[in-house]
Coordinates of C-alpha atoms and ligand atoms in Angstrom, one line a residue:
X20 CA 26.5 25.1 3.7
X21 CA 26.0 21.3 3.9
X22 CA 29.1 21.1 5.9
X23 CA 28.1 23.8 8.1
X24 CA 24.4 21.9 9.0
X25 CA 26.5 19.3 9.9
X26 CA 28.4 20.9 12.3
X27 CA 25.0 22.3 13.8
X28 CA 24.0 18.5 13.8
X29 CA 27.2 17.4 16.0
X30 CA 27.1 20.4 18.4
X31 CA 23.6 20.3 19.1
X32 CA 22.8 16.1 19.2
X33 CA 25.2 13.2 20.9
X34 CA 27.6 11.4 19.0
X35 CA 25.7 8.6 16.3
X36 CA 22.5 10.8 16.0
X37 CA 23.4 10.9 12.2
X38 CA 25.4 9.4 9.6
X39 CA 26.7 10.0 6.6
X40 CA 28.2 6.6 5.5
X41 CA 28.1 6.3 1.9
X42 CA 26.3 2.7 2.6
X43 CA 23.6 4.2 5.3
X44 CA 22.9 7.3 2.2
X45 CA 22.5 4.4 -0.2
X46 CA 20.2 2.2 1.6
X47 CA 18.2 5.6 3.3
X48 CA 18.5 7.4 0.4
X49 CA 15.9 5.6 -1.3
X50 CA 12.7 3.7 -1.2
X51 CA 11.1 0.2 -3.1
X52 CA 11.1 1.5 -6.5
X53 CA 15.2 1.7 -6.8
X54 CA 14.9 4.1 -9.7
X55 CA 15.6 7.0 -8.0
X56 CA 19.8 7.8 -7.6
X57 CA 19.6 8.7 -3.5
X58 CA 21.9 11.6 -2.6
X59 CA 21.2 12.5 0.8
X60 CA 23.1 15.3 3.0
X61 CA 23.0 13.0 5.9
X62 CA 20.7 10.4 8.0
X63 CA 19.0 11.1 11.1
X64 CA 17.9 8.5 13.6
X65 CA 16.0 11.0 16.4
X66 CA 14.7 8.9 19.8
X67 CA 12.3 10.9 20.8
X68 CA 9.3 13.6 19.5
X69 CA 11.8 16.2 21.5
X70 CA 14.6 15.1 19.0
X71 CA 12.5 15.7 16.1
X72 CA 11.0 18.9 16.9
X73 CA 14.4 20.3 18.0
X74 CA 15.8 18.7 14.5
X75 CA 13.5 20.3 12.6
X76 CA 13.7 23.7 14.1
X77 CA 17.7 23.5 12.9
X78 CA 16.4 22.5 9.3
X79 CA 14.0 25.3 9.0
X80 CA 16.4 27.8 10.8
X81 CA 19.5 26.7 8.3
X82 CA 16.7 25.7 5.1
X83 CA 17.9 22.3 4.6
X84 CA 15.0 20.4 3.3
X85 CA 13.8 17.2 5.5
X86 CA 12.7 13.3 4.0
X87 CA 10.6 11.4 6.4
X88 CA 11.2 7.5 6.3
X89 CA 9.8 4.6 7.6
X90 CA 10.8 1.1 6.1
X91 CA 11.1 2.2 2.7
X92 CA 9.1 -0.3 1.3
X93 CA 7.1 2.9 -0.4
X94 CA 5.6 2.1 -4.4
X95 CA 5.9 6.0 -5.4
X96 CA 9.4 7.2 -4.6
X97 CA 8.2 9.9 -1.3
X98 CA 10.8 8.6 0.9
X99 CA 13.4 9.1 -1.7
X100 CA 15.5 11.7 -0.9
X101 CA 18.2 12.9 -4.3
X102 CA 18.8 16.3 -3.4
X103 CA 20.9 16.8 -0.5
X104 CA 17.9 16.6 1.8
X105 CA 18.0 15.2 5.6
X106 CA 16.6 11.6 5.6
X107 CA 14.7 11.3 8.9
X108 CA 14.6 8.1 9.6
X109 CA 12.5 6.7 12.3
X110 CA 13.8 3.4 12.8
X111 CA 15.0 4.4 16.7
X112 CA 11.6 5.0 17.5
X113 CA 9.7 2.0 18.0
X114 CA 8.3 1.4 21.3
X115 CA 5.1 0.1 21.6
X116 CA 3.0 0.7 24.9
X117 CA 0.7 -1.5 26.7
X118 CA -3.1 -2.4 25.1
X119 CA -5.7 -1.1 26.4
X120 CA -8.3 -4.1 26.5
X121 CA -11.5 -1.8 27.0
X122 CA -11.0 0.8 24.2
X123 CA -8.7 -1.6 22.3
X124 CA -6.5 0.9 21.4
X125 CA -2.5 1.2 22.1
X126 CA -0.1 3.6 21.8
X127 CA 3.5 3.5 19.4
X128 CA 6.0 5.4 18.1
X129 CA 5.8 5.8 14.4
X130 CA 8.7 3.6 13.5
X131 CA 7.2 0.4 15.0
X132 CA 6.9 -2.1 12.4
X133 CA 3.8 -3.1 11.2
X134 CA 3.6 -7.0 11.7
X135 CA 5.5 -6.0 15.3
X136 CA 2.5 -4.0 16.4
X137 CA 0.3 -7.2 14.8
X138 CA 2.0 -9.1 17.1
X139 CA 1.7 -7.0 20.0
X140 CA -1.5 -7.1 19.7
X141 CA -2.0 -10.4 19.2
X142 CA -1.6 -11.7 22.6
X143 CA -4.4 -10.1 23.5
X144 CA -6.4 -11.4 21.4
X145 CA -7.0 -8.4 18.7
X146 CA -5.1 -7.0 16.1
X147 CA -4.3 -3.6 14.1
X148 CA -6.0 -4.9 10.5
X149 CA -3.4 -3.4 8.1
X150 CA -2.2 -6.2 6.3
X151 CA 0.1 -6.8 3.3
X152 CA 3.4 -8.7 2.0
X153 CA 5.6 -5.7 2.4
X154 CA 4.2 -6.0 6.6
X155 CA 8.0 -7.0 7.8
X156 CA 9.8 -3.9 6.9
X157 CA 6.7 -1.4 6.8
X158 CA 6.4 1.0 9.8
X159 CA 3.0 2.6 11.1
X160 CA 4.1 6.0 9.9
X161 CA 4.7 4.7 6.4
X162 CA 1.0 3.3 6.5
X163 CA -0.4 6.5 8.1
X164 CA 1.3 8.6 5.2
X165 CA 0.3 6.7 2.5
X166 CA -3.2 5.7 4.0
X167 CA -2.1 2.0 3.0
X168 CA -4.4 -0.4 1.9
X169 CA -3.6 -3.9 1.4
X170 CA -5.5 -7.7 1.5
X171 CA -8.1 -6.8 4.0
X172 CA -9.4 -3.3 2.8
X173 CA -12.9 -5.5 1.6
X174 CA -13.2 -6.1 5.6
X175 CA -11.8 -3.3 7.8
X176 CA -11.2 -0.3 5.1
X177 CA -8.0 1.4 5.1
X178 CA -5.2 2.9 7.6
X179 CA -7.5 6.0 8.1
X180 CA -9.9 3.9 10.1
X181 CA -8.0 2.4 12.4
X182 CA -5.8 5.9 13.8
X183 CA -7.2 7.6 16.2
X184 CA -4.5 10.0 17.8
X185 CA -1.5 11.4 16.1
X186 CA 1.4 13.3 17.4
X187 CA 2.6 15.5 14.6
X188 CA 6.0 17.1 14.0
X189 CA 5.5 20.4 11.7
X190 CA 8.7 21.6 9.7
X191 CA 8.6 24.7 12.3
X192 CA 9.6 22.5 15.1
X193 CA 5.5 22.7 16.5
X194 CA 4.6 19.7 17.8
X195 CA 0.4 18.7 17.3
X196 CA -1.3 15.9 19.6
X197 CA -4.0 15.2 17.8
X198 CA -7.3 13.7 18.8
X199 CA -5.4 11.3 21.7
X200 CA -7.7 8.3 22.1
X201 CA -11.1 9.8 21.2
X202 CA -13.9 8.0 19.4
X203 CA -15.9 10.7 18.8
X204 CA -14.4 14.4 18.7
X205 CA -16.7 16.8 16.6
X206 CA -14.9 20.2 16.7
X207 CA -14.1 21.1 13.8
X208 CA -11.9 20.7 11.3
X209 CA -10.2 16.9 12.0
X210 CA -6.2 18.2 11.8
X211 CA -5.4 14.7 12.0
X212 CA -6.5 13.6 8.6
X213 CA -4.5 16.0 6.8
X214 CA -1.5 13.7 7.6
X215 CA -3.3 10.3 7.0
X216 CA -2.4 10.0 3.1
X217 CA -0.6 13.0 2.8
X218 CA 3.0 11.1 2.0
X219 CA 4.8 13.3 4.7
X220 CA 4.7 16.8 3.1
X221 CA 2.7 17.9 5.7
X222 CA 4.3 17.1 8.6
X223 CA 6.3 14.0 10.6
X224 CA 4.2 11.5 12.4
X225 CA 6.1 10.2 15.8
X226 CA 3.7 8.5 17.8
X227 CA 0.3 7.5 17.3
X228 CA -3.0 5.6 19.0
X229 CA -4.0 3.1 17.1
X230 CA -7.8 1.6 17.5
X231 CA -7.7 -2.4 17.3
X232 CA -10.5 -4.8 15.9
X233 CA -10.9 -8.1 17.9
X234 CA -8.6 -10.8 16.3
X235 CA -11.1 -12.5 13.5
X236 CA -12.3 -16.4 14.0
X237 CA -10.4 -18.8 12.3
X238 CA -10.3 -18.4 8.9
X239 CA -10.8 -20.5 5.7
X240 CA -9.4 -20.1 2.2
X241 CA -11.1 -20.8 -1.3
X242 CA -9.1 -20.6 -4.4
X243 CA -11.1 -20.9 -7.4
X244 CA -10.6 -21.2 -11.5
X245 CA -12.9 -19.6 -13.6
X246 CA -13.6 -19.5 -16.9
X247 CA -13.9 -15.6 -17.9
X248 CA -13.1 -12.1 -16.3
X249 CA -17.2 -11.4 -15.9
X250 CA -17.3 -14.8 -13.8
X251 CA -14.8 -12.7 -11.1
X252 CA -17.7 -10.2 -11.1
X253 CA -20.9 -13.0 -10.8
X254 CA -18.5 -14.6 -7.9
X255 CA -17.7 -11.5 -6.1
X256 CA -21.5 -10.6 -5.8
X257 CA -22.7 -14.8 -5.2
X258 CA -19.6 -14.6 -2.1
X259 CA -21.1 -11.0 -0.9
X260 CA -24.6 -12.3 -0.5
X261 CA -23.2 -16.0 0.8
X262 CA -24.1 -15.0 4.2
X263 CA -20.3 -15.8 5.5
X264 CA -17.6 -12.5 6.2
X265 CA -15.3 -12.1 3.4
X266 CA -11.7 -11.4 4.8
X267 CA -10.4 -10.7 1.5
X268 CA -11.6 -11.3 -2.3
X269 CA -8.0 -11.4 -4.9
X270 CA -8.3 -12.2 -8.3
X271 CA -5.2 -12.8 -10.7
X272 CA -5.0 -13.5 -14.2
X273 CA -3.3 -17.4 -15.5
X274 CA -0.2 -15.2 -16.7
X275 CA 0.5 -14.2 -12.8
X276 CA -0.2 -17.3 -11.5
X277 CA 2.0 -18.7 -14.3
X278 CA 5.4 -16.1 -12.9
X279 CA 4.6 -16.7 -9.2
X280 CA 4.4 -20.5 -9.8
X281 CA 7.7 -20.5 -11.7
X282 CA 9.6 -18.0 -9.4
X283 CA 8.5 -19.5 -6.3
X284 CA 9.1 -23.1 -7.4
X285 CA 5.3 -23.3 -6.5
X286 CA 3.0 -26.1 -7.7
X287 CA -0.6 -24.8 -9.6
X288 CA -3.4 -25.7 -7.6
X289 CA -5.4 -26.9 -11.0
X290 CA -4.2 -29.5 -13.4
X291 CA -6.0 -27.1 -16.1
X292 CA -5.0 -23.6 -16.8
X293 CA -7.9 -21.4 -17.0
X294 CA -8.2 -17.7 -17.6
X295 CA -9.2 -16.5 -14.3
X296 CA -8.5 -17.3 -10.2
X297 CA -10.0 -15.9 -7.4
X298 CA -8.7 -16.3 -3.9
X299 CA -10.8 -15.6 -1.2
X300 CA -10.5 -15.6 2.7
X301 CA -13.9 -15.8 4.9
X302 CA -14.2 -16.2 8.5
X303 CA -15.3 -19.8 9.8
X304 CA -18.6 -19.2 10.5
X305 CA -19.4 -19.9 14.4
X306 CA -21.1 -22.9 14.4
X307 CA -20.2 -27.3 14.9
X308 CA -20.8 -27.4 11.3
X309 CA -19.2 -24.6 9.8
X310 CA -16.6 -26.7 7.5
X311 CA -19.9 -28.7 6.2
X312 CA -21.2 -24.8 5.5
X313 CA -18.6 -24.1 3.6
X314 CA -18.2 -27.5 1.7
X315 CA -21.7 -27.3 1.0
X316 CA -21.5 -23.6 -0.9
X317 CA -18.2 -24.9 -2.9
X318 CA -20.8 -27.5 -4.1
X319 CA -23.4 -25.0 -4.8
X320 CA -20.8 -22.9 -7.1
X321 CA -19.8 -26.4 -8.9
X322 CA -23.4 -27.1 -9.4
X323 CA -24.2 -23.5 -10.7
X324 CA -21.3 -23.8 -12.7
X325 CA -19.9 -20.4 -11.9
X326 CA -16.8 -22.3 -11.1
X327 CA -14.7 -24.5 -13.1
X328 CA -12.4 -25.9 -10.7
X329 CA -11.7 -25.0 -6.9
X330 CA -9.8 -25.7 -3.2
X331 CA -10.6 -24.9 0.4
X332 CA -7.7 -25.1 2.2
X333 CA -7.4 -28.2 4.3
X334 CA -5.2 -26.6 6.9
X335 CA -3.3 -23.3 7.7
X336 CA -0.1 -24.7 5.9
X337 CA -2.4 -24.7 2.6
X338 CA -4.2 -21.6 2.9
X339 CA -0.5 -19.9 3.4
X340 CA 0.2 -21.6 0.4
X341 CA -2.6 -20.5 -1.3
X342 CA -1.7 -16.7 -0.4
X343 CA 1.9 -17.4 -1.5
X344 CA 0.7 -17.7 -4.3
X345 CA -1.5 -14.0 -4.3
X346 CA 1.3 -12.7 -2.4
X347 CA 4.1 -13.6 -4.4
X348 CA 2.9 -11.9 -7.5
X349 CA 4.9 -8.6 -7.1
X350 CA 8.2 -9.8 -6.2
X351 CA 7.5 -12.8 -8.8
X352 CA 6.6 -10.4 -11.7
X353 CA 10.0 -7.9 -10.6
X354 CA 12.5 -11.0 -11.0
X355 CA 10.9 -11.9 -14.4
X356 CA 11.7 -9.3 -16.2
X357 CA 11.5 -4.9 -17.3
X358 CA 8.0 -4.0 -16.0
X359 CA 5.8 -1.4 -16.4
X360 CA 3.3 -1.1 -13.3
X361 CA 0.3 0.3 -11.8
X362 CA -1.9 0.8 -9.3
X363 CA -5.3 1.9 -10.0
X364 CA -8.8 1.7 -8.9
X365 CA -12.2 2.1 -10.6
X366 CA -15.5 2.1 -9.2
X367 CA -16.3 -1.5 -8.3
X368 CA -19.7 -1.4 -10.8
X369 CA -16.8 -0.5 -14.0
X370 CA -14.1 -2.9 -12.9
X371 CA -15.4 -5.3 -15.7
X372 CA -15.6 -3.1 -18.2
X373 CA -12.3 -0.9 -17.7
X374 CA -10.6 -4.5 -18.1
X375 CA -12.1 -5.3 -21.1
X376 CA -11.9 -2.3 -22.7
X377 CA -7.9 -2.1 -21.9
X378 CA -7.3 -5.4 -23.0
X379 CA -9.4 -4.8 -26.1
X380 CA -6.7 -2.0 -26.9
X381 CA -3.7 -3.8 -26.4
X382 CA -5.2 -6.7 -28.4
X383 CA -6.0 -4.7 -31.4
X384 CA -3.1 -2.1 -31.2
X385 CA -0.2 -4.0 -28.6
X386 CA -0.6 -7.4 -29.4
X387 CA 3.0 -8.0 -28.3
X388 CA 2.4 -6.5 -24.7
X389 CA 1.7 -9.5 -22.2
X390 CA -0.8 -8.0 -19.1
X391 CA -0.7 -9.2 -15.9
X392 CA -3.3 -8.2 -14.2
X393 CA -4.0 -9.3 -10.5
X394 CA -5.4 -7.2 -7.3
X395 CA -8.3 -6.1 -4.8
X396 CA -11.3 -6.7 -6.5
X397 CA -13.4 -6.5 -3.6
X398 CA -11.9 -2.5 -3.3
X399 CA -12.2 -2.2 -7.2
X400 CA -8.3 -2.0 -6.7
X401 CA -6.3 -3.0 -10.1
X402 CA -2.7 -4.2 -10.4
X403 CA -2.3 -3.9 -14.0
X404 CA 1.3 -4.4 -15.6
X405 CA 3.1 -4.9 -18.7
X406 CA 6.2 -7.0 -19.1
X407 CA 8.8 -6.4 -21.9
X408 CA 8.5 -9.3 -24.5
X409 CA 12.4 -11.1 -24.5
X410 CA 12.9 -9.9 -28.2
X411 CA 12.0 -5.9 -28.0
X412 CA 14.4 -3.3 -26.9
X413 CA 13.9 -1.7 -23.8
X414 CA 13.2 1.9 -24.8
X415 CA 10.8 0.9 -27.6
X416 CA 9.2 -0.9 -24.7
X417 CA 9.0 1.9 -22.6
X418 CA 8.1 3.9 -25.5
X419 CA 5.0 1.5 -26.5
X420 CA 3.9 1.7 -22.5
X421 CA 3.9 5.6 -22.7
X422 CA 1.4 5.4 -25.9
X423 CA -0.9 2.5 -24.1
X424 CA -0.9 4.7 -20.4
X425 CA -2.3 7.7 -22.4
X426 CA -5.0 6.0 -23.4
X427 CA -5.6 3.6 -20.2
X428 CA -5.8 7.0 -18.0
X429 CA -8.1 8.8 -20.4
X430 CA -10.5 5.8 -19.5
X431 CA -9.3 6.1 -15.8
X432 CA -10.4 9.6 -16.1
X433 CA -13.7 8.7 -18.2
X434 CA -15.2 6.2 -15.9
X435 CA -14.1 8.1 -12.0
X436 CA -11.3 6.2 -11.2
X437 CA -8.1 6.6 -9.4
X438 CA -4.4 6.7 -11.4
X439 CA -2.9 5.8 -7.4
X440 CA -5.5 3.4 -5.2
X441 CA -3.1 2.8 -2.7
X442 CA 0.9 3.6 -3.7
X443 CA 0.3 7.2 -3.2
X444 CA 2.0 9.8 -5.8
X445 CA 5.3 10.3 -4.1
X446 CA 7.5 11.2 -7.3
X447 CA 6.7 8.5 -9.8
X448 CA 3.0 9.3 -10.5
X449 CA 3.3 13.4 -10.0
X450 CA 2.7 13.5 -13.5
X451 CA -0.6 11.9 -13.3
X452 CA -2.3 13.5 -10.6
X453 CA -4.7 16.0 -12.6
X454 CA -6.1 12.8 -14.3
X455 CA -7.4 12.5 -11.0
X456 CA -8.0 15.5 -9.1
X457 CA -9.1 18.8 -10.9
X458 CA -7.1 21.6 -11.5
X459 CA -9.3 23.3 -8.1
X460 CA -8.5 20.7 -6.0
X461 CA -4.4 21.1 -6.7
X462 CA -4.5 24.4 -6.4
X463 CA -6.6 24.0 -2.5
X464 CA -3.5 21.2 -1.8
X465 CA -1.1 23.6 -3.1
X466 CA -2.3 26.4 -0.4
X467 CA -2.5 23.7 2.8
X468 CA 1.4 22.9 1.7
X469 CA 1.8 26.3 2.3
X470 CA 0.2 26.7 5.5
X471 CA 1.7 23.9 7.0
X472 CA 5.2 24.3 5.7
X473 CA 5.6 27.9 3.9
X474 CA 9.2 27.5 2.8
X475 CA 8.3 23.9 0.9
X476 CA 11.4 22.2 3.3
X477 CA 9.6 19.0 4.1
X478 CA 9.7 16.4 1.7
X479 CA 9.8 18.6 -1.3
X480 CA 8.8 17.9 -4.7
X481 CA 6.2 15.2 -3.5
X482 CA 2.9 14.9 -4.5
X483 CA 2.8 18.6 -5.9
Ligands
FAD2 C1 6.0 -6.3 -1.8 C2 5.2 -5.1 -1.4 C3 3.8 -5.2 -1.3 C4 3.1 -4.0 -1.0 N1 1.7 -4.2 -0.9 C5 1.0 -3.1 -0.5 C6 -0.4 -3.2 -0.4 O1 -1.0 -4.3 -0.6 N2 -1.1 -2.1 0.0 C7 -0.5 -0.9 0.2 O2 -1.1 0.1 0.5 N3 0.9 -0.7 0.0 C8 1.6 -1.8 -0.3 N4 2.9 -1.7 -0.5 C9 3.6 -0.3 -0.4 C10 4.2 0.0 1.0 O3 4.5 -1.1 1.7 C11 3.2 0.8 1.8 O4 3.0 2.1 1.2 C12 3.7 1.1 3.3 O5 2.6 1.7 3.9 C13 4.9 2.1 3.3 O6 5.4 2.1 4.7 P1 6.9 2.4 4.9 O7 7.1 2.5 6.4 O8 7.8 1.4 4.2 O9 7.0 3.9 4.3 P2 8.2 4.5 3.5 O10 8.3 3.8 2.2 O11 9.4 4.7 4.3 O12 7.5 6.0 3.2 C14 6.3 6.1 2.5 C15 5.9 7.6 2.5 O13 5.5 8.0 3.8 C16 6.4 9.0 4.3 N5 6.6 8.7 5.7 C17 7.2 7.6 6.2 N6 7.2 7.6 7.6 C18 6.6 8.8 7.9 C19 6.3 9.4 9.1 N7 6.6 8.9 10.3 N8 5.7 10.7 9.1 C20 5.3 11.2 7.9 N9 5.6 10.7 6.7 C21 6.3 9.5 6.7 C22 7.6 9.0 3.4 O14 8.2 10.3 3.3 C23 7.0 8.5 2.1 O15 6.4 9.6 1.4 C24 3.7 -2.8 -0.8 C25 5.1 -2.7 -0.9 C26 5.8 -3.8 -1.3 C27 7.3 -3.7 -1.4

């Protein structure tokens, strides 16, 4: 059968549409969190919408199940493809089309790559406001079908926000153009949302309009020590009413600061350790004296003594340093050893106490589990990890992690929050999903997976 699709594939496409080098179903086969073995059929690199449709018309005719792919930087394993499936891979799609200056808005193909299309837009002056440390590799597909989040969610909110037409590939070859470049469009059910989010199992994005925000002032960076977690909080709410625009509000525990430091051959900003740092981006406010603005705050914080020690960047070769240093934290924490990882969020208002509370169990019950614990305050977004300690075995680790999860999602569950903020379920977090969504809900997503693809060919076993 799997020879006899690609025969289909080499009569029907010209020569190099797929591949099926054992390095190219390696590197396709899989996405960031390597712990999936890929097995791909073969990888597809389609050129056009036309390609695609026709491509998937063949998969649905001979039932070969279809992967969508972007840059694989995915957190959840949904581009990972172990079962023989087609990897479609979007990297030959990537054109980007003139801006439009009066709607801001500008059309791509799906496989652009994110800090591409930043740049694109850049020299006119705005800028797509999706923004995070995997931007090099990541592709606008990839952060439509995860709805990705990232550094600036506090300010512009998430993918979803900034789409506003989609074309849409179904597994039965239909192509959908979806919403073009309307603002407003209030008729009825919004199609296009069902593939903002939705990991791919829905259908293929290939081209999109994307709305733009004007490219933000100048910016300035604060990174500040505290000395307790509810200091993050006070901070969080003094910075919100401070009158300036926060671009981004990160805090990270001294045990990240401490990896990324030492991975990264990075100097600490502070001569003291303390418990707590905060970084956080505002927009020079428009004025002659906006640095003696911001000075003058810093001192306000000192004087209050909601802060123990701070910096404002000096230059833009600081503040990058300062972000290298928020940034580096997930590659930092990879290199240092076995971790166990997630991404959560909790209403903002029981952030504070969802910390405490967790770290109050590992305390009493764990006291050998290290957490590192950084993230999106400002989008009550956690990044909450475990490390293994040097001396325990790895599968009493993992076995110790399982024990401490149960109980860190039946608070999850308790106080409304999320077991994926912003990763997305893919395969890793299937398991989890009904500590989030009720049984109702799954069985509603179970019955629009059939309606857009009744045979369950596209991207299979995600999500659901
Ligand atoms: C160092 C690092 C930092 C990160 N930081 C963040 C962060 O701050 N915030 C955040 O949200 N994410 C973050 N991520 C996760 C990741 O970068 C995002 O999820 C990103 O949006 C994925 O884009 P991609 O092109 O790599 O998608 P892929 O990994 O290729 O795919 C992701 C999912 O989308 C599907 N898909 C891909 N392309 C299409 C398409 N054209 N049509 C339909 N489905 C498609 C895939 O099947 C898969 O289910 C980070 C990752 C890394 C490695």
């Amino acid at each position: 059968m799997s020879h006899d699709f690609l025969k289909t594939l080499d009569s029907s496409f010209a020569r190099g549409f797929y591949s099926v080098d054992p390095s190219d179903l390696k590197e396709y086969g899989k996405d960031w969190t390597k712990v999936y073995e890929p097995k791909p059929l073969a990888i597809c690199f389609p050129q056009s919408t036309d390609e695609v449709s026709k491509l998937m018309k063949l998969c649905t005719a001979a039932r070969v199940a279809v992967v969508p792919s972007g840059g694989r930087t995915g957190l959840a394993g949904g581009a990972v493809a172990a079962n023989n499936e087609i990897v479609v891979s979007l990297i030959k799609m990537r054109k980007m089309g003139e801006i439009n200056t009066l709607s801001h808005s500008m059309w791509c193909e799906a496989g652009a790559v994110t800090e591409a299309v930043h740049e694109h837009a850049q020299s006119v002056g705005l800028t797509w406001p999706i923004d995070f440390a995997s931007k090099g590799s990541s592709t606008v597909g990839g952060n439509i079908a995860t709805n990705a989040g990232g550094v600036k969610v506090i300010r512009y909110g998430l993918t979803r926000n900034w789409v506003l037409g989609l074309t849409v590939v179904l597994m039965s070859g239909e192509v959908l153009r979806l919403n073009g470049s309307l603002e407003k469009n209030n008729t009825g059910i919004d199609l296009r949302q069902m593939f903002i989010g939705t990991e791919g199992i829905l259908g293929i994005v290939t081209e999109c309009i994307l709305k733009l925000a004007p490219l933000p002032r100048e910016s300035d960076v604060f990174f500040f020590a505290l000395g307790d977690l509810p200091a993050v909080f006070k901070l969080f709410e003094v910075a919100r009413r401070s009158g300036f625009t926060l671009n981004a509000y990160e805090c990270l525990s001294d045990e990240c600061l401490g990896v990324v430091t030492a991975h990264r051959g990075l100097a600490s900003p502070f001569p003291v350790h303390r418990p707590q740092y905060v970084l956080c981006e505002v927009e020079r406010p428009e004025s002659e004296d906006a640095r003696a603005k911001l000075e003058a705050w810093l001192g306000s914080l000192f004087e209050s003594g909601l802060v123990q020690d701070a910096v404002l960047a000096q230059s833009p070769k600081e503040a990058a340093n300062l972000w290298a240093m928020r940034e580096g934290i997930s590659e930092s924490l990879a290199h240092a050893g076995l971790l166990h990882k997630h991404d959560i969020s909790l209403p903002i208002a029981r952030l504070q106490e969802f910390i405490e509370t967790w770290t109050h169990d590992l305390t009493q019950n764990y006291s050998g589990l290290n957490p590192y614990i950084f993230g999106h305050i400002g989008d009550g977004n956690l990044h909450v990890n475990l490390m293994k300690p040097a001396d325990m075995d790895a599968a009493e680790f993992r076995k110790l992690c399982t024990k401490v999860d149960q109980n860190m999602f039946g608070w999850i569950q308790k106080f409304e929050g999320s077991v994926s903020a912003e990763h997305g379920i893919g395969l890793l977090k299937k398991h989890l999903l009904g500590y989030t969504r009720t049984p109702a809900e799954i069985v509603l997503m179970k019955q629009m997976k059939q309606v857009f693809d009744p045979q369950g060919l596209l991207n299979p076993g995600k999500i659901l």
